[in-house]
């Protein structure tokens, strides 16, 4: 069996026993990146030296009989919106093309402490704004199942990297679906944790109240393995929750008998692709055979999710992105005076989509509009949260498609940005309400593109998500299929 | 208030000072006395090399997040309690968005609609009665982070501006009064009392030179014209960095606004709020170059921080750490120590150290059975004159004063007992200070001894014999001439009690 076909759990096991060295494993994946990146553009940076050094240290410590850490030797690709000390971190933007952070994001430190090795930084829509990777300021990543199709976004590079076996594990971030939608498009497993479950410290903010970092892997089991390291309170992030972390690996093996699954009516209405619908329905049957029962539920306010999301996220973004003003670490345009320096810098180094959202957010927060936009959207958000609270009184999970369609082609939505925004229609509500959600592969369409199944759970109940996803994956092999490229 | 009343030149010319009311509201920025900044662990110490007290958080690096400094929150609550403010059980953080090079994030974390401290008041009074004692209403007090410092090239060589971010993120409490102050003197009294309170409760060093206390004043006039009241346009005078500057700037504005209004008659609705700065060298306010259009800061809740909930128990616990407030000490000194308002103010305005010292002296004197008729007043005279003079001359704090309160009390007790007079007492004090001597050693060094009655009588007889001319004058009715004889007696024996000399001489010559 080729190294890249092994699960993350298996890689860590073999490295721990000495059957495989961290150096061999790291070399192997760095080689894959070199081979494939020109074609699929998954990575913006490859960390050959740092990764080789780290691997050497892991091997030395294993040889010295020291405890190698739960992820010892595991290569990890990190989304380029997450700060890595000494490694250029661009967030997919020309604004930050020269930015080398002096510090590691909390999750990067945690991964390193657990023995994981950062092998590269993955492509993304600029500042995580996009659903196709077409907004990367450098080049888009491509869907490994078909290079004419988008990998999804904004964590498209991470999804491509895992699907194309350039990394066993990638880290993404999800603001409105940015982990789950590309996971769905690329046929991998992607978890958006509960808001507050994983530290955001070091994640270049898009919309702070919605952003969450999470793992993107081939299987739920690998997701659980990595999540165990990512999860937990961080004193540097006030919004990270001081809630105990469950034993995710132990939760995987529990049978699903007695599990109540809510099927959200709103997720099966107009707009859902027929092939996607069929695959999702098949998945429901699989879960039933595993002992889960299903019940139809309603989340009536989620129909306003996209509208609320496209107010709240740009509002927060307009403020979060103010720091990119040409004064400090960003690129700077030549100008005669301060005002001109600001406007030229921001005009030149921000992409179109980012500028559009900054303007939307700035407008929505302006005096006289605040109540009608931001305040109203916040109220809708509360109603959506109430919907979920009510639903979870009677069900353990909510099931539905991750995205209405499979991966679309490049430029397909160029003329109709609203259609692109609808790619987030089933995913934004989890961000607005803060609940955890996972996307797992559940089939393919007739063009051979993957279909994703979304499961959502109560706040801080990632264990049940991973359990159900894993049990489903014991009965199906969608997650084990690999693209040719 | 009539917003649109048009006045004629004749009407305006007829306005006298009696028709004009000065309206002043203050915004005071107080730097809270914390070791570290409001949202990161960087030091707040003043005077370090530029940009050495910075980290990824306070320089606004992408991905960094703020974490609230709990001590700053406690100090803000303590201050609010001392200012009689309603403390919020629920308070949150908001972003104030604007671009400026010394504002690294492009927004300032502040508090918009849920400040930590709500309405309160501070009582101002004047010991000399320049204005009536009254409560100045406080609108709110909120926490916010300070910006950095821009350093522009002033050589005219067009060199690039520099930015020092050491100050960025320093915790500030902005205290906002209602437009309640009616004169420059009242404004100065407010600031003085505020600073005194902040010092007593130990929340800020209030060092104005280092920017720990900064003040802006909103000033306008209400003018009565034929029974109607007209308001002049508001001027916000910024960066008043001393109480004197505040007092003068407000006084200047009062005069300027009346002069301008008499000329143009423009009211508050006719002209926008103006930002002005105080020019200390020329003793006048000048219009700032800032744009006049109202800035839209697009406040919204900061999603990186969670709201702060504080229970009444927690608030009370913080309140119990307030040991001394100037107003309570004033009452105590007047009621329990019998001091007048003026003497009280001299002591209280010096801070808690001097008050405690004074009380030790007065208490010792009271308990000494020395027969002192007004121990409180006596102690206050000595502390105000002798002790404070020494502190001023030596530029030191009461903690460094070499003589304990008990020792000074003992000295005053000895004077009250008649062991020696006040003048000799001051010699003793000087001796104690000069040689770091204790009381007994100083008395001995000066050779002060009790003089027995036989000695007094003999000495008085000698003086009578040698000064017959003066004695004749006294006998002729000019009793005050005895003063010169007392002087002679003191020269013969410095330890002699002058009152006793006077009594004895008069008795001996039969008056
Ligand atoms: Zn700092």
PDB file of N, CA, C and O in Angstrom, chain A residues 217-254:
ATOM      1  N   UNK A 217     -10.154  15.912   6.355  1.00  0.00           N
ATOM      2  CA  UNK A 217      -9.449  14.630   6.272  1.00  0.00           C
ATOM      3  C   UNK A 217     -10.200  13.706   5.321  1.00  0.00           C
ATOM      4  O   UNK A 217     -11.235  14.077   4.785  1.00  0.00           O
ATOM      5  N   UNK A 218      -9.667  12.507   5.156  1.00  0.00           N
ATOM      6  CA  UNK A 218     -10.411  11.582   4.310  1.00  0.00           C
ATOM      7  C   UNK A 218     -11.536  10.895   5.082  1.00  0.00           C
ATOM      8  O   UNK A 218     -12.594  10.645   4.550  1.00  0.00           O
ATOM      9  N   UNK A 219     -11.295  10.591   6.345  1.00  0.00           N
ATOM     10  CA  UNK A 219     -12.307   9.839   7.095  1.00  0.00           C
ATOM     11  C   UNK A 219     -12.690  10.557   8.381  1.00  0.00           C
ATOM     12  O   UNK A 219     -11.973  11.431   8.871  1.00  0.00           O
ATOM     13  N   UNK A 220     -13.819  10.150   8.936  1.00  0.00           N
ATOM     14  CA  UNK A 220     -14.263  10.690  10.216  1.00  0.00           C
ATOM     15  C   UNK A 220     -13.283  10.307  11.320  1.00  0.00           C
ATOM     16  O   UNK A 220     -13.065  11.069  12.259  1.00  0.00           O
ATOM     17  N   UNK A 221     -12.702   9.128  11.193  1.00  0.00           N
ATOM     18  CA  UNK A 221     -11.747   8.671  12.200  1.00  0.00           C
ATOM     19  C   UNK A 221     -10.545   9.628  12.249  1.00  0.00           C
ATOM     20  O   UNK A 221     -10.118  10.048  13.323  1.00  0.00           O
ATOM     21  N   UNK A 222     -10.014   9.993  11.083  1.00  0.00           N
ATOM     22  CA  UNK A 222      -8.887  10.932  11.048  1.00  0.00           C
ATOM     23  C   UNK A 222      -9.304  12.305  11.582  1.00  0.00           C
ATOM     24  O   UNK A 222      -8.534  13.006  12.238  1.00  0.00           O
ATOM     25  N   UNK A 223     -10.517  12.657  11.274  1.00  0.00           N
ATOM     26  CA  UNK A 223     -11.061  13.930  11.748  1.00  0.00           C
ATOM     27  C   UNK A 223     -11.068  13.954  13.281  1.00  0.00           C
ATOM     28  O   UNK A 223     -10.666  14.938  13.912  1.00  0.00           O
ATOM     29  N   UNK A 224     -11.510  12.831  13.864  1.00  0.00           N
ATOM     30  CA  UNK A 224     -11.564  12.720  15.324  1.00  0.00           C
ATOM     31  C   UNK A 224     -10.158  12.801  15.914  1.00  0.00           C
ATOM     32  O   UNK A 224      -9.925  13.484  16.919  1.00  0.00           O
ATOM     33  N   UNK A 225      -9.226  12.121  15.262  1.00  0.00           N
ATOM     34  CA  UNK A 225      -7.840  12.107  15.743  1.00  0.00           C
ATOM     35  C   UNK A 225      -7.276  13.532  15.801  1.00  0.00           C
ATOM     36  O   UNK A 225      -6.698  13.958  16.807  1.00  0.00           O
ATOM     37  N   UNK A 226      -7.462  14.284  14.742  1.00  0.00           N
ATOM     38  CA  UNK A 226      -6.907  15.641  14.678  1.00  0.00           C
ATOM     39  C   UNK A 226      -7.683  16.591  15.593  1.00  0.00           C
ATOM     40  O   UNK A 226      -7.111  17.445  16.277  1.00  0.00           O
ATOM     41  N   UNK A 227      -9.004  16.406  15.614  1.00  0.00           N
ATOM     42  CA  UNK A 227      -9.860  17.267  16.430  1.00  0.00           C
ATOM     43  C   UNK A 227      -9.474  17.193  17.911  1.00  0.00           C
ATOM     44  O   UNK A 227      -9.537  18.189  18.624  1.00  0.00           O
ATOM     45  N   UNK A 228      -9.042  16.021  18.330  1.00  0.00           N
ATOM     46  CA  UNK A 228      -8.629  15.844  19.726  1.00  0.00           C
ATOM     47  C   UNK A 228      -7.514  16.830  20.087  1.00  0.00           C
ATOM     48  O   UNK A 228      -7.451  17.331  21.199  1.00  0.00           O
ATOM     49  N   UNK A 229      -6.666  17.126  19.133  1.00  0.00           N
ATOM     50  CA  UNK A 229      -5.564  18.069  19.372  1.00  0.00           C
ATOM     51  C   UNK A 229      -6.023  19.524  19.211  1.00  0.00           C
ATOM     52  O   UNK A 229      -5.598  20.414  19.944  1.00  0.00           O
ATOM     53  N   UNK A 230      -6.912  19.766  18.254  1.00  0.00           N
ATOM     54  CA  UNK A 230      -7.328  21.150  17.993  1.00  0.00           C
ATOM     55  C   UNK A 230      -8.222  21.714  19.094  1.00  0.00           C
ATOM     56  O   UNK A 230      -8.146  22.900  19.434  1.00  0.00           O
ATOM     57  N   UNK A 231      -9.083  20.857  19.646  1.00  0.00           N
ATOM     58  CA  UNK A 231     -10.146  21.352  20.532  1.00  0.00           C
ATOM     59  C   UNK A 231      -9.622  21.769  21.896  1.00  0.00           C
ATOM     60  O   UNK A 231      -8.629  21.234  22.375  1.00  0.00           O
ATOM     61  N   UNK A 232     -10.312  22.721  22.512  1.00  0.00           N
ATOM     62  CA  UNK A 232      -9.992  23.108  23.878  1.00  0.00           C
ATOM     63  C   UNK A 232      -9.863  24.606  24.053  1.00  0.00           C
ATOM     64  O   UNK A 232      -9.608  25.340  23.096  1.00  0.00           O
ATOM     65  N   UNK A 233     -10.055  25.028  25.277  1.00  0.00           N
ATOM     66  CA  UNK A 233     -10.012  26.451  25.604  1.00  0.00           C
ATOM     67  C   UNK A 233      -8.610  27.016  25.385  1.00  0.00           C
ATOM     68  O   UNK A 233      -7.622  26.338  25.603  1.00  0.00           O
ATOM     69  N   UNK A 234      -8.572  28.278  24.946  1.00  0.00           N
ATOM     70  CA  UNK A 234      -7.306  28.973  24.757  1.00  0.00           C
ATOM     71  C   UNK A 234      -7.409  30.319  25.465  1.00  0.00           C
ATOM     72  O   UNK A 234      -8.308  31.108  25.167  1.00  0.00           O
ATOM     73  N   UNK A 235      -6.501  30.573  26.382  1.00  0.00           N
ATOM     74  CA  UNK A 235      -6.604  31.834  27.130  1.00  0.00           C
ATOM     75  C   UNK A 235      -6.378  33.060  26.234  1.00  0.00           C
ATOM     76  O   UNK A 235      -6.714  34.180  26.602  1.00  0.00           O
ATOM     77  N   UNK A 236      -5.812  32.851  25.048  1.00  0.00           N
ATOM     78  CA  UNK A 236      -5.613  33.971  24.127  1.00  0.00           C
ATOM     79  C   UNK A 236      -6.831  34.273  23.265  1.00  0.00           C
ATOM     80  O   UNK A 236      -6.807  35.204  22.463  1.00  0.00           O
ATOM     81  N   UNK A 237      -7.871  33.462  23.373  1.00  0.00           N
ATOM     82  CA  UNK A 237      -9.102  33.702  22.619  1.00  0.00           C
ATOM     83  C   UNK A 237     -10.268  33.722  23.600  1.00  0.00           C
ATOM     84  O   UNK A 237     -10.706  32.686  24.085  1.00  0.00           O
ATOM     85  N   UNK A 238     -10.757  34.934  23.878  1.00  0.00           N
ATOM     86  CA  UNK A 238     -11.840  35.082  24.856  1.00  0.00           C
ATOM     87  C   UNK A 238     -13.101  34.352  24.421  1.00  0.00           C
ATOM     88  O   UNK A 238     -13.948  34.034  25.248  1.00  0.00           O
ATOM     89  N   UNK A 239     -13.259  34.146  23.115  1.00  0.00           N
ATOM     90  CA  UNK A 239     -14.482  33.501  22.639  1.00  0.00           C
ATOM     91  C   UNK A 239     -14.331  31.979  22.590  1.00  0.00           C
ATOM     92  O   UNK A 239     -15.270  31.288  22.210  1.00  0.00           O
ATOM     93  N   UNK A 240     -13.158  31.462  22.962  1.00  0.00           N
ATOM     94  CA  UNK A 240     -13.039  30.001  23.033  1.00  0.00           C
ATOM     95  C   UNK A 240     -13.618  29.557  24.373  1.00  0.00           C
ATOM     96  O   UNK A 240     -13.442  30.214  25.388  1.00  0.00           O
ATOM     97  N   UNK A 241     -14.345  28.431  24.333  1.00  0.00           N
ATOM     98  CA  UNK A 241     -15.150  28.078  25.500  1.00  0.00           C
ATOM     99  C   UNK A 241     -14.399  27.193  26.480  1.00  0.00           C
ATOM    100  O   UNK A 241     -13.704  26.270  26.073  1.00  0.00           O
ATOM    101  N   UNK A 242     -14.533  27.492  27.766  1.00  0.00           N
ATOM    102  CA  UNK A 242     -13.927  26.619  28.777  1.00  0.00           C
ATOM    103  C   UNK A 242     -14.816  25.392  29.023  1.00  0.00           C
ATOM    104  O   UNK A 242     -15.323  25.183  30.119  1.00  0.00           O
ATOM    105  N   UNK A 243     -15.004  24.603  27.971  1.00  0.00           N
ATOM    106  CA  UNK A 243     -15.854  23.409  28.061  1.00  0.00           C
ATOM    107  C   UNK A 243     -14.952  22.192  27.860  1.00  0.00           C
ATOM    108  O   UNK A 243     -14.077  22.209  26.996  1.00  0.00           O
ATOM    109  N   UNK A 244     -15.169  21.148  28.659  1.00  0.00           N
ATOM    110  CA  UNK A 244     -14.331  19.942  28.556  1.00  0.00           C
ATOM    111  C   UNK A 244     -14.411  19.338  27.154  1.00  0.00           C
ATOM    112  O   UNK A 244     -15.449  19.387  26.501  1.00  0.00           O
ATOM    113  N   UNK A 245     -13.316  18.743  26.729  1.00  0.00           N
ATOM    114  CA  UNK A 245     -13.252  18.112  25.410  1.00  0.00           C
ATOM    115  C   UNK A 245     -13.521  16.615  25.578  1.00  0.00           C
ATOM    116  O   UNK A 245     -12.905  15.959  26.420  1.00  0.00           O
ATOM    117  N   UNK A 246     -14.456  16.114  24.767  1.00  0.00           N
ATOM    118  CA  UNK A 246     -14.803  14.690  24.851  1.00  0.00           C
ATOM    119  C   UNK A 246     -13.685  13.838  24.256  1.00  0.00           C
ATOM    120  O   UNK A 246     -12.807  14.345  23.558  1.00  0.00           O
ATOM    121  N   UNK A 247     -13.724  12.554  24.533  1.00  0.00           N
ATOM    122  CA  UNK A 247     -12.790  11.614  23.893  1.00  0.00           C
ATOM    123  C   UNK A 247     -13.401  11.210  22.557  1.00  0.00           C
ATOM    124  O   UNK A 247     -14.250  10.327  22.476  1.00  0.00           O
ATOM    125  N   UNK A 248     -12.969  11.890  21.492  1.00  0.00           N
ATOM    126  CA  UNK A 248     -13.606  11.696  20.187  1.00  0.00           C
ATOM    127  C   UNK A 248     -13.326  10.297  19.626  1.00  0.00           C
ATOM    128  O   UNK A 248     -14.201   9.687  19.018  1.00  0.00           O
ATOM    129  N   UNK A 249     -12.101   9.820  19.804  1.00  0.00           N
ATOM    130  CA  UNK A 249     -11.756   8.506  19.268  1.00  0.00           C
ATOM    131  C   UNK A 249     -12.619   7.428  19.933  1.00  0.00           C
ATOM    132  O   UNK A 249     -13.088   6.506  19.265  1.00  0.00           O
ATOM    133  N   UNK A 250     -12.822   7.567  21.231  1.00  0.00           N
ATOM    134  CA  UNK A 250     -13.626   6.567  21.943  1.00  0.00           C
ATOM    135  C   UNK A 250     -15.082   6.600  21.487  1.00  0.00           C
ATOM    136  O   UNK A 250     -15.754   5.571  21.452  1.00  0.00           O
ATOM    137  N   UNK A 251     -15.545   7.803  21.115  1.00  0.00           N
ATOM    138  CA  UNK A 251     -16.948   7.960  20.726  1.00  0.00           C
ATOM    139  C   UNK A 251     -17.252   7.267  19.392  1.00  0.00           C
ATOM    140  O   UNK A 251     -18.392   6.869  19.136  1.00  0.00           O
ATOM    141  N   UNK A 252     -16.234   7.101  18.550  1.00  0.00           N
ATOM    142  CA  UNK A 252     -16.457   6.592  17.193  1.00  0.00           C
ATOM    143  C   UNK A 252     -17.131   5.228  17.160  1.00  0.00           C
ATOM    144  O   UNK A 252     -17.962   4.953  16.289  1.00  0.00           O
ATOM    145  N   UNK A 253     -16.754   4.389  18.094  1.00  0.00           N
ATOM    146  CA  UNK A 253     -17.175   2.995  18.009  1.00  0.00           C
ATOM    147  C   UNK A 253     -18.569   2.750  18.569  1.00  0.00           C
ATOM    148  O   UNK A 253     -19.093   1.655  18.460  1.00  0.00           O
ATOM    149  N   UNK A 254     -19.166   3.756  19.181  1.00  0.00           N
ATOM    150  CA  UNK A 254     -20.494   3.528  19.774  1.00  0.00           C
ATOM    151  C   UNK A 254     -21.538   3.297  18.680  1.00  0.00           C
ATOM    152  O   UNK A 254     -21.558   4.019  17.678  1.00  0.00           O
TER     153      UNK A 254
END
